[in-house]
Amino acid sequence: MKTWWKEAVVYQIYPRSFKDTNGDGIGDLRGIIEKLDYIKSLGVDVVWLNPIYSSPNDDNGYDISDYQNIMEEFGTMNDFDELLEGMHERGIKLIMDLVVNHTSDEHPWFIESKKGKDSPYRDYYIWKDGKGDNEPNNWGSVFSGSAWDKVDDQYYLHCFTKKQPDLNWENENMRQDVYDMMRFWLDKGVDGFRMDVINAISKATYDDAKVPGDNLYGDVISVVWNNPKVHDYLHEMYESVLKHYDIMTVGETSRVTPEIADLYVREDRQELNMVFQFEHMKLDTDWCKWVERDWQLPELKEILSKWQTDLDKNSWNSLYWNNHDQARVVSRFGNDKDFRRESATMLATLLHMMRGTPYIYQGEEIGMTNIYFDKLSQYKDVEIHNGYKQLVETGKIPHDQFMDNSNKYSRDHSRTPMQWDDSTYAGFSDSKPWIEVNPNKSSINVEAALKDDKSIFYYYRNLIQLRKKHEVIVYGDYVLLEKDHDSLFVYKRRLGDEKILVICNFHQMTQTYHLPDDILSDSLEILINNYEDFELKNEVNLRPYEAVVIKY
Ligand code: TEU
Ligand code: CA
């Protein structure tokens, strides 16, 4: 079935780091309003906003204390209404982050719940007796330490920080309260939700989990994520809320395979429209992000291709390289030193010519890179500080290794301020931002990109326009070629008579490639090329990080 959200390109905004308008060093909603014309000029159809609700910010808004209010630092509900209107006026839809696996421990539900066993809100959360003097089981939090904390005589579960207690989805009243809250936003006119760790909402058993690598605790994800009952809840949510609106939904689901994903997104299941899978994001790290893993290009091809071909034909895929939880892709899978423009545009081509809904994370469209921090205190992310305590302070991982890998994989790389111009604070703010600005803002910034017609920005814009013009890019099928080649990523797309060939060079050495026989015709057309003077012949040369898309 054809739908608007299959044809859309989404732009993700991390409001805290996008644009500050009142000089407190923290991005805000008025900052987004200011930049709406910029967002429009990229050509995207949908904006996804990371959480903007009231929050004590233990995890930058993923710890919500009031679902129906705006975080003070970000502005007011009036600002929000103006923002939504400004988007709709420009033909841009808005999807919100829905964080309902957990709340903040400062949410009124939790404040009531922790008062004791007789509280009417006790069962909104998950409380268990300890095992003697110990926690109920060995589960570790995704952000290090135990997943259990004690209040009086019982423990509550928190899969993330201890300020993020997990909600108990078995509680019917809690579910109805969540559905009411979702209707509140949908009735305001928002166009959908990105659902945070939505595959974790059902807790089925409380057995100990296997301990991965040198971890101190059991892997909570392996026991809690993707339990069967999650589908009952999502279907119920669909019946009572989602199906009554023309919206899009995308679930954030780590640890899924295409087979598991089908259960969330196949149309007849009536749950979600698409999910974010994580397999390509796990390629370069081992049992935790401070232990690296060697990887080869054929592995990346296998993963991305599997997601192209193995999902059911009535399921839909999402496509992303970056988000607020990942390091910058040009630093990770590209080359941010000598071939930043080439590798950023190559990676963009590879992703945007695939089947699925592409997501662009703020700054990706100008090729923003990782930052370099040499002190722990420069990091703001709770994941880094908790990880340091659990792994370095206990001697599991040496300090230097921790720092090196944080410089590669920390979530803070995506959270440094958006680089608008080359001024002291990159045009993000007039005063010192909450997290350091990348010094490379002097050359990498929006102002410079808009002045240069060969910039990464305009290349992204062209990719988005191509998707609008050629249905094959959205709906065509996918065939991988050269699966074992260690430098070239080549694939074909086909929809009826419309066919395209995508060739991407992942390395800085020039590669020669024989075009497949079936594409040699008189009517070859180059749709896009990141070097601009690609010479079409039987045997083509792909320069460092070159990408080309040929229609035939
Ligand atoms: O992330 C959930 C998640 O499991 C991972 O993306 C995790 O943050 C990452 O692997 C750690 O490196 C979501 C949000 O996207 C994230 O920002 C929140 O911190 C988390 O949920 C808790 O709400
Ligand atoms: Ca501000």
Coordinates of N, CA and C in Angstrom, one line a residue, residues 317-498:
N317 N 10.5 -0.4 6.2 CA 11.8 -0.3 6.9 C 12.1 1.2 7.2
S318 N 12.9 1.5 8.2 CA 13.4 2.9 8.4 C 14.9 2.8 8.0
L319 N 15.4 4.0 7.6 CA 16.8 4.0 7.2 C 17.5 5.1 8.0
Y320 N 18.6 4.8 8.7 CA 19.3 5.9 9.4 C 20.8 5.5 9.6
W321 N 21.6 6.6 9.6 CA 23.0 6.5 10.0 C 23.3 7.1 11.4
N322 N 22.5 8.1 11.7 CA 22.7 8.9 12.9 C 21.5 9.1 13.7
N323 N 21.6 9.3 14.9 CA 20.6 9.9 15.8 C 21.2 10.4 17.0
H324 N 20.5 10.8 18.0 CA 21.0 11.4 19.2 C 21.7 10.4 20.1
D325 N 21.7 9.1 19.8 CA 22.4 8.1 20.6 C 23.6 7.6 19.9
Q326 N 24.0 8.1 18.7 CA 25.1 7.5 18.0 C 26.1 8.6 17.7
A327 N 27.3 8.1 17.5 CA 28.4 9.0 17.0 C 28.1 9.4 15.6
R328 N 28.8 10.4 15.1 CA 28.6 11.0 13.8 C 29.1 10.0 12.7
V329 N 28.2 9.7 11.7 CA 28.5 8.7 10.8 C 29.8 9.0 9.9
V330 N 30.0 10.2 9.6 CA 31.1 10.6 8.8 C 32.5 10.2 9.5
S331 N 32.4 10.3 10.8 CA 33.6 10.0 11.6 C 33.7 8.5 11.9
R332 N 32.6 7.8 11.8 CA 32.5 6.4 12.1 C 32.7 5.5 10.9
F333 N 31.9 5.7 9.9 CA 32.0 4.8 8.7 C 32.6 5.5 7.5
G334 N 32.9 6.8 7.7 CA 33.5 7.6 6.6 C 34.9 8.0 6.9
N335 N 35.3 9.2 6.4 CA 36.6 9.7 6.7 C 36.5 11.2 6.9
D336 N 36.5 11.6 8.2 CA 36.2 13.0 8.5 C 37.5 13.9 8.3
K337 N 38.6 13.3 7.9 CA 39.8 14.1 7.8 C 40.0 14.5 6.3
D338 N 40.4 13.6 5.5 CA 40.8 13.9 4.1 C 39.6 13.9 3.1
F339 N 38.6 13.2 3.4 CA 37.5 13.0 2.5 C 36.1 13.2 3.1
R340 N 36.0 14.3 3.9 CA 34.8 14.5 4.6 C 33.6 14.7 3.7
R341 N 33.7 15.6 2.7 CA 32.6 15.8 1.8 C 32.3 14.5 1.0
E342 N 33.3 13.9 0.5 CA 33.1 12.7 -0.4 C 32.5 11.6 0.4
S343 N 33.0 11.3 1.6 CA 32.5 10.2 2.4 C 31.1 10.5 2.9
A344 N 30.8 11.7 3.3 CA 29.5 12.0 3.9 C 28.5 11.9 2.8
T345 N 28.8 12.3 1.5 CA 27.8 12.2 0.5 C 27.7 10.8 0.0
M346 N 28.8 10.0 0.0 CA 28.7 8.6 -0.4 C 27.8 7.9 0.6
L347 N 28.0 8.1 1.9 CA 27.1 7.4 2.9 C 25.7 7.8 2.7
A348 N 25.4 9.1 2.4 CA 24.1 9.6 2.2 C 23.5 8.9 1.0
T349 N 24.2 8.8 -0.1 CA 23.7 8.1 -1.3 C 23.3 6.7 -1.0
L350 N 24.2 6.0 -0.4 CA 24.0 4.6 -0.1 C 22.6 4.4 0.6
L351 N 22.4 5.2 1.6 CA 21.2 5.1 2.5 C 19.9 5.6 1.8
H352 N 20.0 6.8 1.1 CA 18.9 7.4 0.5 C 18.4 6.7 -0.7
M353 N 19.1 5.9 -1.3 CA 18.7 5.1 -2.5 C 18.0 3.8 -2.1
M354 N 18.0 3.5 -0.8 CA 17.4 2.2 -0.3 C 15.9 2.4 -0.1
R355 N 15.3 1.2 0.1 CA 13.9 1.1 0.3 C 13.6 1.3 1.8
G356 N 12.7 2.3 2.1 CA 12.4 2.6 3.5 C 12.3 4.1 3.6
T357 N 12.0 4.5 4.9 CA 11.9 6.0 5.1 C 13.2 6.5 5.7
P358 N 13.9 7.4 5.0 CA 15.1 7.9 5.5 C 15.0 8.9 6.6
Y359 N 15.9 8.9 7.6 CA 15.9 9.9 8.6 C 17.2 10.6 8.6
I360 N 17.2 11.9 8.7 CA 18.4 12.7 8.7 C 18.5 13.4 10.1
Y361 N 19.6 13.2 10.7 CA 19.8 13.8 12.1 C 20.4 15.2 12.0
Q362 N 20.0 16.2 12.7 CA 20.5 17.5 12.6 C 22.0 17.6 12.5
G363 N 22.5 18.3 11.5 CA 23.9 18.4 11.4 C 24.5 17.4 10.4
E364 N 23.8 16.3 10.2 CA 24.3 15.3 9.2 C 24.3 15.9 7.8
E365 N 23.3 16.8 7.6 CA 23.2 17.4 6.2 C 24.3 18.4 5.9
I366 N 25.1 18.8 6.9 CA 26.3 19.6 6.7 C 27.6 18.8 7.0
G367 N 27.4 17.5 7.2 CA 28.6 16.7 7.5 C 29.3 17.0 8.8
M368 N 28.5 17.2 9.9 CA 29.1 17.5 11.2 C 29.8 16.2 11.7
T369 N 30.9 16.4 12.4 CA 31.8 15.2 12.8 C 31.7 15.0 14.3
N370 N 32.4 14.0 14.8 CA 32.6 13.8 16.2 C 33.5 14.9 16.7
I371 N 33.4 15.1 18.0 CA 34.2 16.1 18.7 C 35.3 15.3 19.4
Y372 N 36.4 16.0 19.8 CA 37.4 15.3 20.6 C 37.4 15.8 22.0
F373 N 37.2 15.0 23.0 CA 37.3 15.4 24.4 C 38.5 14.6 25.1
D374 N 39.3 15.3 25.9 CA 40.3 14.5 26.6 C 40.0 14.4 28.1
K375 N 39.0 15.1 28.5 CA 38.7 15.0 30.0 C 37.3 14.4 30.1
L376 N 37.1 13.5 31.1 CA 35.8 12.9 31.4 C 34.8 14.0 31.6
S377 N 35.2 15.1 32.3 CA 34.2 16.1 32.6 C 33.6 16.9 31.4
Q378 N 34.3 16.7 30.3 CA 33.7 17.4 29.1 C 32.5 16.7 28.6
Y379 N 32.4 15.4 29.0 CA 31.2 14.6 28.6 C 30.0 15.0 29.5
K380 N 28.8 15.1 28.9 CA 27.6 15.4 29.7 C 26.7 14.2 29.9
D381 N 26.9 13.2 29.1 CA 26.0 12.1 29.0 C 26.1 11.1 30.2
V382 N 25.0 10.9 30.8 CA 24.9 10.0 32.0 C 25.5 8.6 31.7
E383 N 25.4 8.2 30.4 CA 25.9 6.9 30.0 C 27.4 6.8 30.2
I384 N 28.1 7.9 29.9 CA 29.6 7.9 30.0 C 30.0 7.9 31.5
H385 N 29.3 8.7 32.3 CA 29.7 8.8 33.7 C 29.4 7.5 34.5
N386 N 28.3 6.9 34.2 CA 27.9 5.7 34.8 C 28.8 4.5 34.3
G387 N 29.1 4.6 33.1 CA 30.0 3.5 32.5 C 31.4 3.6 33.1
Y388 N 31.9 4.8 33.3 CA 33.2 5.0 33.9 C 33.2 4.3 35.3
K389 N 32.2 4.6 36.1 CA 32.1 4.0 37.4 C 32.1 2.5 37.4
Q390 N 31.3 2.0 36.5 CA 31.2 0.5 36.5 C 32.4 -0.2 35.9
L391 N 33.0 0.4 34.9 CA 34.0 -0.4 34.1 C 35.4 0.1 34.4
V392 N 35.6 1.4 34.6 CA 37.0 1.8 34.8 C 37.3 1.8 36.3
E393 N 36.5 2.3 37.1 CA 36.8 2.3 38.5 C 36.8 0.9 39.1
T394 N 36.3 0.0 38.5 CA 36.4 -1.4 39.0 C 37.5 -2.2 38.3
G395 N 38.2 -1.5 37.4 CA 39.4 -2.1 36.8 C 39.0 -3.1 35.6
K396 N 37.8 -3.0 35.1 CA 37.4 -3.9 34.0 C 38.0 -3.4 32.7
I397 N 38.0 -2.1 32.5 CA 38.5 -1.5 31.3 C 39.5 -0.4 31.7
P398 N 40.6 -0.3 31.0 CA 41.6 0.7 31.4 C 41.1 2.1 31.0
H399 N 41.5 3.1 31.8 CA 41.1 4.5 31.5 C 41.3 4.9 30.1
D400 N 42.5 4.6 29.5 CA 42.8 5.1 28.2 C 41.9 4.5 27.1
Q401 N 41.6 3.2 27.3 CA 40.7 2.6 26.4 C 39.3 3.2 26.4
F402 N 38.9 3.4 27.7 CA 37.6 4.0 27.9 C 37.5 5.4 27.2
M403 N 38.6 6.2 27.4 CA 38.6 7.6 26.8 C 38.6 7.5 25.2
D404 N 39.5 6.6 24.7 CA 39.6 6.4 23.3 C 38.3 6.1 22.6
N405 N 37.6 5.1 23.2 CA 36.4 4.6 22.6 C 35.2 5.6 22.9
S406 N 35.3 6.3 23.9 CA 34.3 7.4 24.1 C 34.4 8.4 23.0
N407 N 35.7 8.7 22.6 CA 35.9 9.6 21.5 C 35.4 9.1 20.2
K408 N 35.2 7.8 20.2 CA 34.6 7.2 18.9 C 33.1 7.1 19.0
Y409 N 32.6 6.6 20.2 CA 31.2 6.1 20.2 C 30.3 6.9 21.2
S410 N 30.8 7.9 21.9 CA 29.9 8.5 22.8 C 28.7 9.1 22.2
R411 N 27.6 9.1 22.9 CA 26.3 9.8 22.4 C 26.5 11.3 22.3
D412 N 27.4 11.8 23.1 CA 27.6 13.3 23.1 C 28.1 13.8 21.7
H413 N 28.7 13.0 20.9 CA 29.1 13.4 19.6 C 28.0 14.0 18.7
S414 N 26.8 13.4 19.0 CA 25.7 13.9 18.2 C 25.0 15.1 18.9
R415 N 25.4 15.3 20.1 CA 24.7 16.3 20.9 C 25.4 17.7 21.0
T416 N 26.6 17.8 20.4 CA 27.2 19.1 20.4 C 26.4 20.1 19.6
P417 N 26.5 21.4 19.9 CA 25.5 22.4 19.3 C 25.6 22.4 17.8
M418 N 24.4 22.5 17.2 CA 24.3 22.6 15.7 C 25.2 23.8 15.3
Q419 N 25.9 23.6 14.2 CA 26.9 24.6 13.7 C 26.3 25.5 12.6
W420 N 25.8 26.7 13.1 CA 25.1 27.5 12.1 C 26.0 28.5 11.4
D421 N 27.1 28.9 12.1 CA 28.1 29.8 11.5 C 29.4 29.7 12.2
D422 N 30.4 30.5 11.9 CA 31.7 30.3 12.5 C 31.9 31.2 13.7
S423 N 30.9 31.8 14.3 CA 31.1 32.6 15.4 C 31.5 31.8 16.7
T424 N 31.8 32.5 17.8 CA 32.3 31.8 19.0 C 31.5 30.5 19.3
Y425 N 30.2 30.7 19.4 CA 29.3 29.6 19.8 C 28.5 29.0 18.6
A426 N 29.1 29.2 17.4 CA 28.6 28.6 16.2 C 27.2 29.1 15.8
G427 N 26.8 30.3 16.3 CA 25.5 30.8 16.0 C 24.4 30.0 16.7
F428 N 24.8 29.1 17.6 CA 23.8 28.3 18.4 C 23.3 29.2 19.5
S429 N 24.2 29.9 20.1 CA 23.8 30.7 21.3 C 24.7 31.9 21.4
D430 N 24.3 32.9 22.2 CA 25.2 34.0 22.5 C 26.1 33.8 23.7
S431 N 25.7 32.7 24.5 CA 26.5 32.4 25.6 C 26.9 31.0 25.6
K432 N 27.8 30.6 26.6 CA 28.4 29.3 26.6 C 27.3 28.2 26.6
P433 N 27.4 27.3 25.6 CA 26.4 26.3 25.5 C 26.6 25.2 26.6
W434 N 25.5 24.4 26.9 CA 25.5 23.4 27.9 C 26.6 22.3 27.6
I435 N 26.9 22.2 26.3 CA 28.0 21.2 26.0 C 28.9 21.9 24.9
E436 N 30.2 21.6 24.9 CA 31.1 22.3 24.1 C 30.7 22.3 22.6
V437 N 31.1 23.4 21.9 CA 30.9 23.5 20.5 C 32.1 22.8 19.8
N438 N 31.9 22.1 18.7 CA 33.0 21.5 18.0 C 33.9 22.6 17.4
P439 N 35.2 22.7 17.7 CA 36.0 23.8 17.1 C 36.0 23.8 15.6
N440 N 35.6 22.7 14.9 CA 35.6 22.8 13.5 C 34.4 23.5 12.9
K441 N 33.6 24.2 13.8 CA 32.6 25.1 13.3 C 33.1 26.2 12.4
S442 N 34.4 26.5 12.6 CA 34.9 27.6 11.7 C 34.9 27.2 10.2
S443 N 34.9 25.9 9.9 CA 34.7 25.6 8.5 C 33.4 24.8 8.2
I444 N 33.0 24.0 9.2 CA 31.8 23.2 9.0 C 30.6 23.9 9.6
N445 N 29.8 24.6 8.8 CA 28.7 25.3 9.4 C 27.6 25.5 8.3
V446 N 26.4 25.8 8.7 CA 25.3 26.0 7.7 C 25.6 27.2 6.8
E447 N 26.1 28.3 7.4 CA 26.3 29.4 6.5 C 27.2 29.1 5.4
A448 N 28.3 28.5 5.7 CA 29.3 28.1 4.6 C 28.6 27.1 3.6
A449 N 27.9 26.2 4.2 CA 27.3 25.1 3.3 C 26.3 25.8 2.3
L450 N 25.5 26.8 2.8 CA 24.6 27.4 1.9 C 25.2 28.2 0.8
K451 N 26.4 28.7 1.0 CA 27.1 29.5 0.1 C 27.8 28.7 -1.0
D452 N 28.0 27.4 -0.7 CA 28.8 26.5 -1.6 C 27.9 25.6 -2.4
D453 N 27.8 25.8 -3.7 CA 26.8 24.9 -4.4 C 27.2 23.4 -4.5
K454 N 28.4 23.1 -4.1 CA 28.9 21.7 -4.0 C 28.8 21.2 -2.6
S455 N 28.1 21.8 -1.7 CA 28.2 21.4 -0.3 C 27.4 20.1 -0.1
I456 N 27.6 19.5 1.0 CA 26.9 18.3 1.5 C 25.4 18.6 1.6
F457 N 25.1 19.8 2.1 CA 23.7 20.3 2.2 C 23.0 20.1 0.9
Y458 N 23.5 20.7 -0.2 CA 22.8 20.7 -1.5 C 22.7 19.2 -2.0
Y459 N 23.7 18.5 -1.7 CA 23.7 17.1 -2.1 C 22.5 16.3 -1.5
Y460 N 22.4 16.5 -0.2 CA 21.2 15.9 0.5 C 19.9 16.4 -0.1
R461 N 19.9 17.7 -0.4 CA 18.6 18.2 -1.0 C 18.4 17.5 -2.4
N462 N 19.4 17.3 -3.1 CA 19.2 16.6 -4.4 C 18.8 15.1 -4.2
L463 N 19.3 14.5 -3.2 CA 18.9 13.1 -2.9 C 17.4 13.1 -2.6
I464 N 17.0 14.0 -1.8 CA 15.6 14.1 -1.3 C 14.7 14.3 -2.6
Q465 N 15.1 15.2 -3.4 CA 14.3 15.5 -4.6 C 14.2 14.3 -5.5
L466 N 15.3 13.5 -5.7 CA 15.3 12.3 -6.5 C 14.3 11.3 -6.0
R467 N 14.2 11.2 -4.7 CA 13.2 10.3 -4.1 C 11.8 10.7 -4.5
K468 N 11.6 12.0 -4.5 CA 10.2 12.5 -4.9 C 9.9 12.2 -6.4
K469 N 11.0 12.2 -7.2 CA 10.8 12.1 -8.6 C 10.7 10.7 -9.1
H470 N 11.4 9.8 -8.5 CA 11.5 8.4 -9.0 C 10.9 7.4 -8.0
E471 N 9.8 6.9 -8.4 CA 9.1 6.0 -7.5 C 9.9 4.7 -7.1
V472 N 10.8 4.4 -8.1 CA 11.6 3.2 -7.8 C 12.4 3.3 -6.5
I473 N 12.8 4.5 -6.2 CA 13.6 4.7 -5.0 C 12.8 4.4 -3.7
V474 N 11.5 4.7 -3.8 CA 10.7 4.4 -2.6 C 10.2 3.0 -2.6
Y475 N 9.6 2.6 -3.8 CA 8.9 1.3 -3.7 C 9.6 0.1 -4.4
G476 N 10.7 0.4 -5.1 CA 11.3 -0.7 -5.9 C 11.9 -1.8 -5.1
D477 N 12.2 -2.9 -5.7 CA 12.8 -4.0 -4.9 C 14.3 -3.8 -5.0
Y478 N 15.0 -4.7 -4.3 CA 16.5 -4.4 -4.0 C 17.2 -5.7 -4.3
V479 N 18.3 -5.6 -5.1 CA 19.2 -6.7 -5.3 C 20.7 -6.3 -5.0
L480 N 21.3 -7.0 -4.1 CA 22.7 -6.7 -3.8 C 23.6 -7.3 -4.9
L481 N 24.7 -6.6 -5.4 CA 25.7 -7.1 -6.3 C 27.0 -7.1 -5.5
E482 N 27.9 -7.9 -6.0 CA 29.3 -7.9 -5.5 C 29.3 -8.1 -4.0
K483 N 28.6 -9.1 -3.5 CA 28.5 -9.1 -2.0 C 29.8 -9.3 -1.3
D484 N 30.8 -9.9 -1.9 CA 32.1 -10.1 -1.2 C 33.1 -9.0 -1.4
H485 N 32.9 -8.1 -2.3 CA 33.8 -7.0 -2.6 C 34.2 -6.2 -1.3
D486 N 35.4 -6.0 -1.0 CA 35.7 -5.4 0.3 C 35.7 -3.8 0.2
S487 N 35.5 -3.2 -0.9 CA 35.5 -1.8 -1.0 C 34.2 -1.2 -1.6
L488 N 33.6 -1.9 -2.5 CA 32.5 -1.4 -3.2 C 31.2 -2.0 -2.7
F489 N 30.2 -1.1 -2.5 CA 28.8 -1.5 -2.1 C 28.0 -1.2 -3.3
V490 N 27.5 -2.2 -4.0 CA 26.7 -2.0 -5.2 C 25.4 -2.7 -5.1
Y491 N 24.3 -2.0 -5.5 CA 23.0 -2.6 -5.5 C 22.1 -2.1 -6.6
K492 N 21.1 -2.8 -7.0 CA 20.1 -2.4 -8.0 C 18.8 -2.3 -7.3
R493 N 18.0 -1.4 -7.9 CA 16.6 -1.2 -7.5 C 15.7 -1.4 -8.7
R494 N 14.6 -1.9 -8.6 CA 13.7 -2.1 -9.8 C 12.2 -2.0 -9.4
L495 N 11.5 -1.2 -10.2 CA 10.0 -1.1 -10.1 C 9.5 -1.1 -11.5
G496 N 8.9 -2.2 -12.0 CA 8.5 -2.3 -13.4 C 9.6 -2.0 -14.3
D497 N 9.5 -1.0 -15.2 CA 10.6 -0.7 -16.1 C 11.6 0.2 -15.5
E498 N 11.3 0.8 -14.4 CA 12.3 1.7 -13.8 C 13.4 1.0 -13.1

